[in-house]
GROMACS .gro file of C-alpha atoms in nm:
model
  373
    1MET     CA    1  -2.622   0.514  -0.050
    2SER     CA    2  -2.853   0.496  -0.364
    3GLU     CA    3  -2.751   0.793  -0.527
    4ALA     CA    4  -2.361   0.831  -0.622
    5LEU     CA    5  -2.187   1.012  -0.378
    6ARG     CA    6  -2.010   1.335  -0.556
    7LEU     CA    7  -1.670   1.440  -0.404
    8VAL     CA    8  -1.407   1.684  -0.496
    9VAL     CA    9  -1.063   1.634  -0.377
   10ALA     CA   10  -0.791   1.909  -0.378
   11GLY     CA   11  -0.422   1.904  -0.339
   12GLY     CA   12  -0.109   1.941  -0.555
   13GLY     CA   13   0.227   2.061  -0.635
   14THR     CA   14   0.427   1.765  -0.482
   15ALA     CA   15   0.364   1.379  -0.475
   16GLY     CA   16   0.369   1.431  -0.113
   17HIS     CA   17   0.031   1.588  -0.107
   18ILE     CA   18  -0.116   1.407  -0.414
   19SER     CA   19  -0.045   1.042  -0.324
   20PRO     CA   20  -0.254   1.072   0.013
   21MET     CA   21  -0.506   1.219  -0.175
   22LEU     CA   22  -0.544   0.980  -0.457
   23ALA     CA   23  -0.531   0.696  -0.165
   24ILE     CA   24  -0.855   0.857  -0.021
   25ALA     CA   25  -0.996   0.891  -0.334
   26ASP     CA   26  -0.934   0.514  -0.420
   27ALA     CA   27  -1.055   0.423  -0.063
   28VAL     CA   28  -1.382   0.608  -0.131
   29LYS     CA   29  -1.430   0.443  -0.458
   30ALA     CA   30  -1.370   0.105  -0.295
   31GLU     CA   31  -1.658   0.147  -0.068
   32HIS     CA   32  -1.872   0.313  -0.329
   33PRO     CA   33  -1.789   0.241  -0.676
   34GLU     CA   34  -2.039   0.452  -0.830
   35ALA     CA   35  -1.896   0.766  -0.640
   36MET     CA   36  -1.797   1.055  -0.860
   37VAL     CA   37  -1.452   1.194  -0.738
   38THR     CA   38  -1.323   1.516  -0.939
   39ALA     CA   39  -0.955   1.628  -0.849
   40LEU     CA   40  -0.890   2.009  -0.821
   41GLY     CA   41  -0.532   2.118  -0.897
   42SER     CA   42  -0.301   2.376  -1.028
   43PRO     CA   43  -0.121   2.422  -1.365
   44GLY     CA   44   0.209   2.292  -1.387
   45GLY     CA   45   0.186   2.063  -1.049
   46LEU     CA   46   0.244   1.715  -1.065
   47GLU     CA   47  -0.141   1.646  -1.038
   48THR     CA   48  -0.142   1.714  -1.383
   49LYS     CA   49   0.036   1.390  -1.431
   50LEU     CA   50  -0.044   1.191  -1.165
   51VAL     CA   51  -0.436   1.261  -1.120
   52PRO     CA   52  -0.507   1.153  -1.507
   53GLU     CA   53  -0.269   0.832  -1.455
   54ALA     CA   54  -0.499   0.739  -1.144
   55GLY     CA   55  -0.810   0.765  -1.358
   56TYR     CA   56  -0.970   1.061  -1.197
   57PRO     CA   57  -1.100   1.380  -1.379
   58LEU     CA   58  -0.884   1.695  -1.302
   59GLN     CA   59  -1.021   2.039  -1.302
   60LEU     CA   60  -0.727   2.327  -1.274
   61ILE     CA   61  -0.758   2.653  -1.115
   62PRO     CA   62  -0.486   2.911  -1.123
   63LYS     CA   63  -0.240   2.965  -0.849
   64ALA     CA   64  -0.296   3.279  -0.615
   65PRO     CA   65   0.014   3.255  -0.374
   66MET     CA   66   0.058   3.545  -0.141
   67PRO     CA   67   0.359   3.767  -0.241
   68ARG     CA   68   0.623   3.751   0.013
   69SER     CA   69   0.741   4.136  -0.083
   70ILE     CA   70   0.549   4.445  -0.184
   71ASN     CA   71   0.542   4.474  -0.558
   72VAL     CA   72   0.296   4.488  -0.839
   73ASP     CA   73   0.222   4.130  -0.754
   74LEU     CA   74   0.082   4.238  -0.433
   75LEU     CA   75  -0.166   4.463  -0.588
   76LYS     CA   76  -0.269   4.209  -0.808
   77PHE     CA   77  -0.306   3.940  -0.548
   78PRO     CA   78  -0.666   4.024  -0.427
   79PHE     CA   79  -0.788   3.976  -0.775
   80ARG     CA   80  -0.626   3.649  -0.857
   81PHE     CA   81  -0.724   3.520  -0.507
   82ILE     CA   82  -1.102   3.616  -0.566
   83LYS     CA   83  -1.074   3.439  -0.909
   84ALA     CA   84  -0.942   3.120  -0.791
   85ILE     CA   85  -1.197   3.110  -0.515
   86ASN     CA   86  -1.463   3.171  -0.785
   87ASN     CA   87  -1.298   2.894  -1.020
   88ALA     CA   88  -1.322   2.669  -0.747
   89LYS     CA   89  -1.667   2.739  -0.656
   90ASN     CA   90  -1.772   2.675  -1.011
   91VAL     CA   91  -1.607   2.340  -1.016
   92LEU     CA   92  -1.808   2.242  -0.681
   93ARG     CA   93  -2.127   2.359  -0.855
   94THR     CA   94  -2.078   2.190  -1.167
   95THR     CA   95  -1.973   1.855  -0.998
   96LYS     CA   96  -2.263   1.899  -0.752
   97ALA     CA   97  -2.016   1.838  -0.498
   98GLU     CA   98  -2.137   1.717  -0.147
   99ALA     CA   99  -1.797   1.745   0.016
  100VAL     CA  100  -1.468   1.855  -0.024
  101LEU     CA  101  -1.122   1.691   0.098
  102GLY     CA  102  -0.772   1.900   0.097
  103VAL     CA  103  -0.451   1.776   0.167
  104GLY     CA  104  -0.272   2.095   0.130
  105GLY     CA  105  -0.092   2.301  -0.154
  106TYR     CA  106  -0.175   2.637  -0.321
  107VAL     CA  107  -0.522   2.500  -0.469
  108CYS     CA  108  -0.656   2.416  -0.109
  109THR     CA  109  -0.706   2.774   0.018
  110PRO     CA  110  -0.943   2.875  -0.240
  111ALA     CA  111  -1.118   2.535  -0.229
  112TYR     CA  112  -1.182   2.549   0.132
  113LEU     CA  113  -1.306   2.915   0.118
  114ALA     CA  114  -1.535   2.800  -0.171
  115ALA     CA  115  -1.672   2.511   0.028
  116LYS     CA  116  -1.731   2.723   0.322
  117GLN     CA  117  -1.938   2.979   0.110
  118LEU     CA  118  -2.132   2.705  -0.019
  119LYS     CA  119  -2.209   2.537   0.288
  120LEU     CA  120  -2.022   2.204   0.192
  121PRO     CA  121  -1.853   1.993   0.463
  122ILE     CA  122  -1.478   2.024   0.448
  123PHE     CA  123  -1.245   1.748   0.532
  124VAL     CA  124  -0.871   1.808   0.594
  125HIS     CA  125  -0.572   1.563   0.595
  126GLU     CA  126  -0.243   1.691   0.710
  127ALA     CA  127   0.084   1.495   0.605
  128ASN     CA  128   0.343   1.652   0.783
  129SER     CA  129   0.438   1.711   1.137
  130VAL     CA  130   0.397   2.088   1.076
  131ALA     CA  131   0.064   2.200   0.917
  132GLY     CA  132   0.095   2.404   0.622
  133MET     CA  133  -0.084   2.753   0.615
  134ALA     CA  134  -0.391   2.613   0.390
  135ASN     CA  135  -0.480   2.334   0.598
  136LYS     CA  136  -0.445   2.552   0.903
  137LEU     CA  137  -0.726   2.758   0.730
  138GLY     CA  138  -0.934   2.464   0.626
  139ALA     CA  139  -0.923   2.292   0.985
  140LYS     CA  140  -1.103   2.595   1.119
  141ASN     CA  141  -1.434   2.513   0.950
  142ALA     CA  142  -1.372   2.126   0.910
  143ALA     CA  143  -1.608   1.861   0.965
  144PHE     CA  144  -1.301   1.629   1.056
  145VAL     CA  145  -0.912   1.670   1.055
  146GLY     CA  146  -0.703   1.358   1.014
  147THR     CA  147  -0.329   1.387   1.070
  148THR     CA  148  -0.023   1.175   1.002
  149PHE     CA  149   0.154   1.252   1.309
  150ALA     CA  150   0.026   1.366   1.644
  151ASN     CA  151   0.029   1.701   1.775
  152THR     CA  152   0.044   1.917   1.473
  153GLY     CA  153  -0.144   2.193   1.640
  154LEU     CA  154  -0.478   2.181   1.406
  155PRO     CA  155  -0.783   2.221   1.581
  156GLY     CA  156  -0.998   1.901   1.658
  157GLU     CA  157  -0.696   1.680   1.480
  158MET     CA  158  -0.718   1.305   1.496
  159GLN     CA  159  -0.414   1.102   1.423
  160VAL     CA  160  -0.492   0.872   1.157
  161GLY     CA  161  -0.157   0.784   1.014
  162MET     CA  162  -0.057   0.837   0.624
  163PRO     CA  163  -0.326   0.743   0.357
  164MET     CA  164  -0.159   0.506   0.116
  165ARG     CA  165  -0.231   0.340  -0.189
  166SER     CA  166  -0.283  -0.028  -0.166
  167ASN     CA  167   0.012  -0.178  -0.278
  168VAL     CA  168   0.241  -0.029  -0.006
  169ALA     CA  169  -0.038  -0.023   0.253
  170THR     CA  170  -0.116  -0.402   0.233
  171MET     CA  171   0.244  -0.517   0.170
  172ASP     CA  172   0.365  -0.849   0.354
  173LYS     CA  173   0.766  -0.787   0.364
  174ALA     CA  174   0.861  -1.148   0.423
  175ALA     CA  175   0.616  -1.267   0.156
  176LEU     CA  176   0.724  -1.025  -0.106
  177ARG     CA  177   1.099  -1.064  -0.046
  178GLY     CA  178   1.170  -1.336  -0.290
  179GLU     CA  179   0.979  -1.143  -0.547
  180ALA     CA  180   1.157  -0.822  -0.482
  181ARG     CA  181   1.517  -0.990  -0.483
  182GLY     CA  182   1.420  -1.105  -0.841
  183TYR     CA  183   1.310  -0.745  -0.950
  184PHE     CA  184   1.639  -0.604  -0.842
  185GLY     CA  185   1.816  -0.892  -0.979
  186ILE     CA  186   1.966  -0.998  -0.624
  187THR     CA  187   2.119  -1.345  -0.607
  188GLY     CA  188   2.291  -1.478  -0.294
  189GLN     CA  189   2.242  -1.388   0.078
  190LYS     CA  190   2.427  -1.072   0.098
  191PRO     CA  191   2.252  -0.792   0.313
  192VAL     CA  192   2.121  -0.544   0.112
  193LEU     CA  193   2.147  -0.182   0.142
  194LEU     CA  194   1.886   0.019  -0.051
  195VAL     CA  195   1.956   0.413  -0.086
  196THR     CA  196   1.715   0.661  -0.228
  197GLY     CA  197   1.676   1.046  -0.229
  198GLY     CA  198   1.317   0.997  -0.364
  199SER     CA  199   1.218   1.065  -0.745
  200SER     CA  200   1.444   1.383  -0.781
  201GLY     CA  201   1.721   1.210  -0.592
  202ALA     CA  202   1.974   1.371  -0.341
  203GLN     CA  203   2.315   1.471  -0.462
  204SER     CA  204   2.480   1.472  -0.103
  205ILE     CA  205   2.362   1.119  -0.046
  206ASN     CA  206   2.452   1.003  -0.384
  207THR     CA  207   2.818   1.128  -0.344
  208ALA     CA  208   2.861   0.968   0.011
  209ILE     CA  209   2.753   0.646  -0.128
  210GLU     CA  210   2.971   0.664  -0.438
  211GLN     CA  211   3.262   0.734  -0.211
  212SER     CA  212   3.189   0.432   0.028
  213LEU     CA  213   3.144   0.161  -0.240
  214ASP     CA  214   3.492  -0.019  -0.195
  215GLU     CA  215   3.418  -0.036   0.197
  216LEU     CA  216   3.057  -0.143   0.148
  217ASN     CA  217   3.144  -0.452  -0.101
  218ALA     CA  218   3.445  -0.533   0.114
  219ALA     CA  219   3.196  -0.569   0.415
  220GLY     CA  220   2.956  -0.818   0.196
  221ILE     CA  221   2.701  -0.556   0.139
  222HIS     CA  222   2.512  -0.538  -0.195
  223THR     CA  223   2.415  -0.163  -0.252
  224ILE     CA  224   2.086  -0.092  -0.461
  225HIS     CA  225   2.092   0.300  -0.530
  226ILE     CA  226   1.794   0.471  -0.678
  227THR     CA  227   1.996   0.782  -0.793
  228GLY     CA  228   1.697   0.998  -0.890
  229ARG     CA  229   1.602   1.111  -1.229
  230GLY     CA  230   1.924   1.280  -1.406
  231LYS     CA  231   2.143   1.192  -1.100
  232GLN     CA  232   2.310   0.894  -1.227
  233ILE     CA  233   2.644   0.810  -1.097
  234LEU     CA  234   2.915   0.780  -1.393
  235ASP     CA  235   3.268   0.684  -1.412
  236ALA     CA  236   3.572   0.868  -1.548
  237SER     CA  237   3.438   0.781  -1.913
  238GLY     CA  238   3.092   0.907  -1.866
  239ASN     CA  239   2.941   0.566  -1.845
  240LEU     CA  240   2.729   0.434  -1.576
  241LEU     CA  241   2.931   0.340  -1.281
  242SER     CA  242   2.978  -0.024  -1.241
  243HIS     CA  243   3.147  -0.164  -0.915
  244GLU     CA  244   3.102  -0.510  -0.762
  245GLY     CA  245   2.828  -0.528  -0.536
  246TYR     CA  246   2.645  -0.234  -0.656
  247SER     CA  247   2.341  -0.175  -0.890
  248GLN     CA  248   2.212   0.157  -0.963
  249THR     CA  249   1.867   0.283  -1.135
  250GLU     CA  250   1.720   0.651  -1.173
  251TYR     CA  251   1.372   0.532  -1.040
  252VAL     CA  252   1.172   0.265  -0.902
  253ASP     CA  253   0.799   0.212  -0.993
  254ARG     CA  254   0.751  -0.045  -0.720
  255MET     CA  255   0.847   0.106  -0.395
  256ASP     CA  256   0.677  -0.183  -0.244
  257TYR     CA  257   0.979  -0.389  -0.370
  258ALA     CA  258   1.203  -0.163  -0.254
  259TYR     CA  259   1.096  -0.182   0.107
  260ALA     CA  260   1.069  -0.542   0.077
  261VAL     CA  261   1.434  -0.606  -0.060
  262ALA     CA  262   1.599  -0.370   0.180
  263ASP     CA  263   1.764  -0.516   0.515
  264LEU     CA  264   1.828  -0.117   0.553
  265MET     CA  265   1.724   0.171   0.372
  266ILE     CA  266   1.901   0.528   0.380
  267CYS     CA  267   1.669   0.775   0.272
  268ARG     CA  268   1.508   1.156   0.337
  269SER     CA  269   1.244   1.146   0.596
  270GLY     CA  270   0.942   1.287   0.410
  271ALA     CA  271   0.618   1.202   0.588
  272GLY     CA  272   0.528   0.943   0.329
  273THR     CA  273   0.850   0.770   0.324
  274VAL     CA  274   0.850   0.747   0.699
  275CYS     CA  275   0.506   0.613   0.732
  276GLU     CA  276   0.591   0.365   0.457
  277LEU     CA  277   0.868   0.235   0.636
  278ALA     CA  278   0.681   0.164   0.934
  279VAL     CA  279   0.414  -0.020   0.745
  280ALA     CA  280   0.681  -0.218   0.556
  281GLY     CA  281   0.900  -0.293   0.873
  282THR     CA  282   1.199  -0.169   0.714
  283ALA     CA  283   1.507  -0.039   0.947
  284SER     CA  284   1.623   0.271   0.823
  285VAL     CA  285   1.882   0.556   0.853
  286LEU     CA  286   1.715   0.873   0.787
  287VAL     CA  287   1.886   1.174   0.645
  288PRO     CA  288   1.626   1.485   0.682
  289LEU     CA  289   1.643   1.733   0.379
  290PRO     CA  290   1.864   2.031   0.501
  291ILE     CA  291   1.632   2.308   0.373
  292GLY     CA  292   1.278   2.410   0.476
  293ASN     CA  293   1.118   2.465   0.810
  294GLY     CA  294   1.265   2.154   0.955
  295GLU     CA  295   0.957   1.940   0.905
  296GLN     CA  296   1.136   1.619   0.791
  297LYS     CA  297   1.338   1.596   1.089
  298LEU     CA  298   1.001   1.630   1.301
  299ASN     CA  299   0.855   1.356   1.087
  300ALA     CA  300   1.127   1.142   1.186
  301ARG     CA  301   1.056   1.176   1.566
  302GLU     CA  302   0.833   0.876   1.635
  303LEU     CA  303   1.028   0.622   1.413
  304VAL     CA  304   1.354   0.702   1.587
  305ALA     CA  305   1.197   0.724   1.928
  306ALA     CA  306   1.071   0.382   1.873
  307GLY     CA  307   1.406   0.260   1.779
  308GLY     CA  308   1.306   0.186   1.409
  309ALA     CA  309   1.541   0.413   1.253
  310VAL     CA  310   1.838   0.644   1.332
  311LEU     CA  311   1.877   1.002   1.232
  312VAL     CA  312   2.176   1.180   1.091
  313SER     CA  313   2.206   1.515   0.960
  314ASP     CA  314   2.280   1.575   0.573
  315ALA     CA  315   2.626   1.748   0.668
  316GLU     CA  316   2.735   1.437   0.871
  317PHE     CA  317   2.627   1.185   0.624
  318THR     CA  318   2.971   1.122   0.472
  319LYS     CA  319   3.184   0.832   0.391
  320SER     CA  320   3.309   0.805   0.735
  321TYR     CA  321   2.945   0.769   0.886
  322ILE     CA  322   2.888   0.498   0.630
  323THR     CA  323   3.194   0.307   0.745
  324GLU     CA  324   3.165   0.366   1.100
  325ASN     CA  325   2.795   0.319   1.152
  326VAL     CA  326   2.602   0.193   0.863
  327ILE     CA  327   2.839  -0.116   0.776
  328ASN     CA  328   2.829  -0.207   1.154
  329LEU     CA  329   2.459  -0.181   1.162
  330LEU     CA  330   2.406  -0.374   0.845
  331THR     CA  331   2.648  -0.667   0.951
  332ASP     CA  332   2.428  -0.691   1.294
  333GLN     CA  333   2.142  -0.905   1.203
  334HIS     CA  334   2.005  -0.901   1.531
  335LYS     CA  335   2.006  -0.544   1.555
  336ILE     CA  336   1.847  -0.492   1.184
  337GLU     CA  337   1.578  -0.735   1.299
  338LYS     CA  338   1.503  -0.543   1.622
  339MET     CA  339   1.486  -0.217   1.417
  340SER     CA  340   1.254  -0.402   1.154
  341GLN     CA  341   1.023  -0.500   1.457
  342ALA     CA  342   1.022  -0.159   1.606
  343ALA     CA  343   0.938   0.026   1.284
  344ALA     CA  344   0.667  -0.222   1.225
  345SER     CA  345   0.496  -0.150   1.558
  346LEU     CA  346   0.419   0.209   1.442
  347GLY     CA  347   0.272   0.082   1.102
  348GLN     CA  348  -0.092   0.249   1.032
  349ARG     CA  349  -0.216   0.076   0.734
  350ASP     CA  350  -0.589   0.210   0.734
  351ALA     CA  351  -0.553   0.584   0.722
  352ALA     CA  352  -0.726   0.625   0.360
  353GLN     CA  353  -1.031   0.397   0.508
  354ILE     CA  354  -1.087   0.610   0.814
  355MET     CA  355  -1.071   0.920   0.590
  356ALA     CA  356  -1.315   0.790   0.352
  357ARG     CA  357  -1.561   0.662   0.616
  358ARG     CA  358  -1.562   0.990   0.782
  359ILE     CA  359  -1.653   1.156   0.447
  360ILE     CA  360  -1.915   0.881   0.315
  361ASP     CA  361  -2.058   0.905   0.696
  362GLU     CA  362  -2.109   1.288   0.678
  363VAL     CA  363  -2.277   1.307   0.330
  364SER     CA  364  -2.496   1.005   0.446
  365THR     CA  365  -2.605   1.205   0.727
  366ARG     CA  366  -2.642   1.526   0.551
  367ARG     CA  367  -2.859   1.338   0.271
  368ARG     CA  368  -3.085   1.204   0.576
  369ALA     CA  369  -3.137   1.521   0.724
  370GLY     CA  370  -3.223   1.712   0.382
  371GLN     CA  371  -3.486   1.405   0.347
  372GLU     CA  372  -3.630   1.468   0.676
  373GLY     CA  373  -3.628   1.829   0.652
   0.00000   0.00000   0.00000
């Protein structure tokens, strides 16, 4: 491809959308370093931080969500929506985009409609087991639809896995383990329980862990607790809680180290997390987010069915569950190894490359057709 490929990627709001979008952008650039990739997002979304950090230009268009009740916003909606489509169209024109990739979020609906009007090929990646409204719309006119999970109900879907950025996608848990233990300051040979509720934390999980520290330590387990920003565990004096066999931090940049150091991980079952657990081959106890439309429970299905994880509801994840189940699991090395192998059997490392290759091939085909025409 002599001329630089020009791609617009759309997605935003949460890391669950932005991370796979950036992984696909990286995969396109890895194959074609001269490719010009522009991201489309909305003001106030996490993309305003993550996209520039990843080194991609970001263009913002206003959000135009459909109001859920009859009010003044409903009357304004058609005008806002048309403006958002026109803004998206302007970005596609000014960047001379040859294709549009969408991963979900408010920004994708106007991006998909703008691409359709300009007759540009649309590529969709759906991260969750339940497809969002934007991707349902985009998939109807897509050149290719990739999904993380099977049977999301999108037309023409192909299960490719979760696009991941390279430090997790290419990790070797055994090779990284020593480095990871040093990163977390772990010495000795105690089994390691790593707990995380994601970047924003999970108060219910944090509370259950705090109540169980005596029992976990008595069982010879070291607990690493990623509490989430602003959710530190404090003692009665207002200081960071200190306990033998326990260390806490608000946030970890190197999640590959977290997966590598953990004999067992307790976490939510967001789509990205579930797929990263499989690639890492890390046994887990999954505690789905109790709100939403139940997609986190569905995300966990394949990993649980394979034997790589156990599932427990948020309401049932209590001190008694930890002392009766988690401790027994962590102190059974044979069981942990079997779960780790089962998780690894589902790991799909090349989703970003599959999506990138589909985009590159379609643009190349269209260029050839244009030259021949």
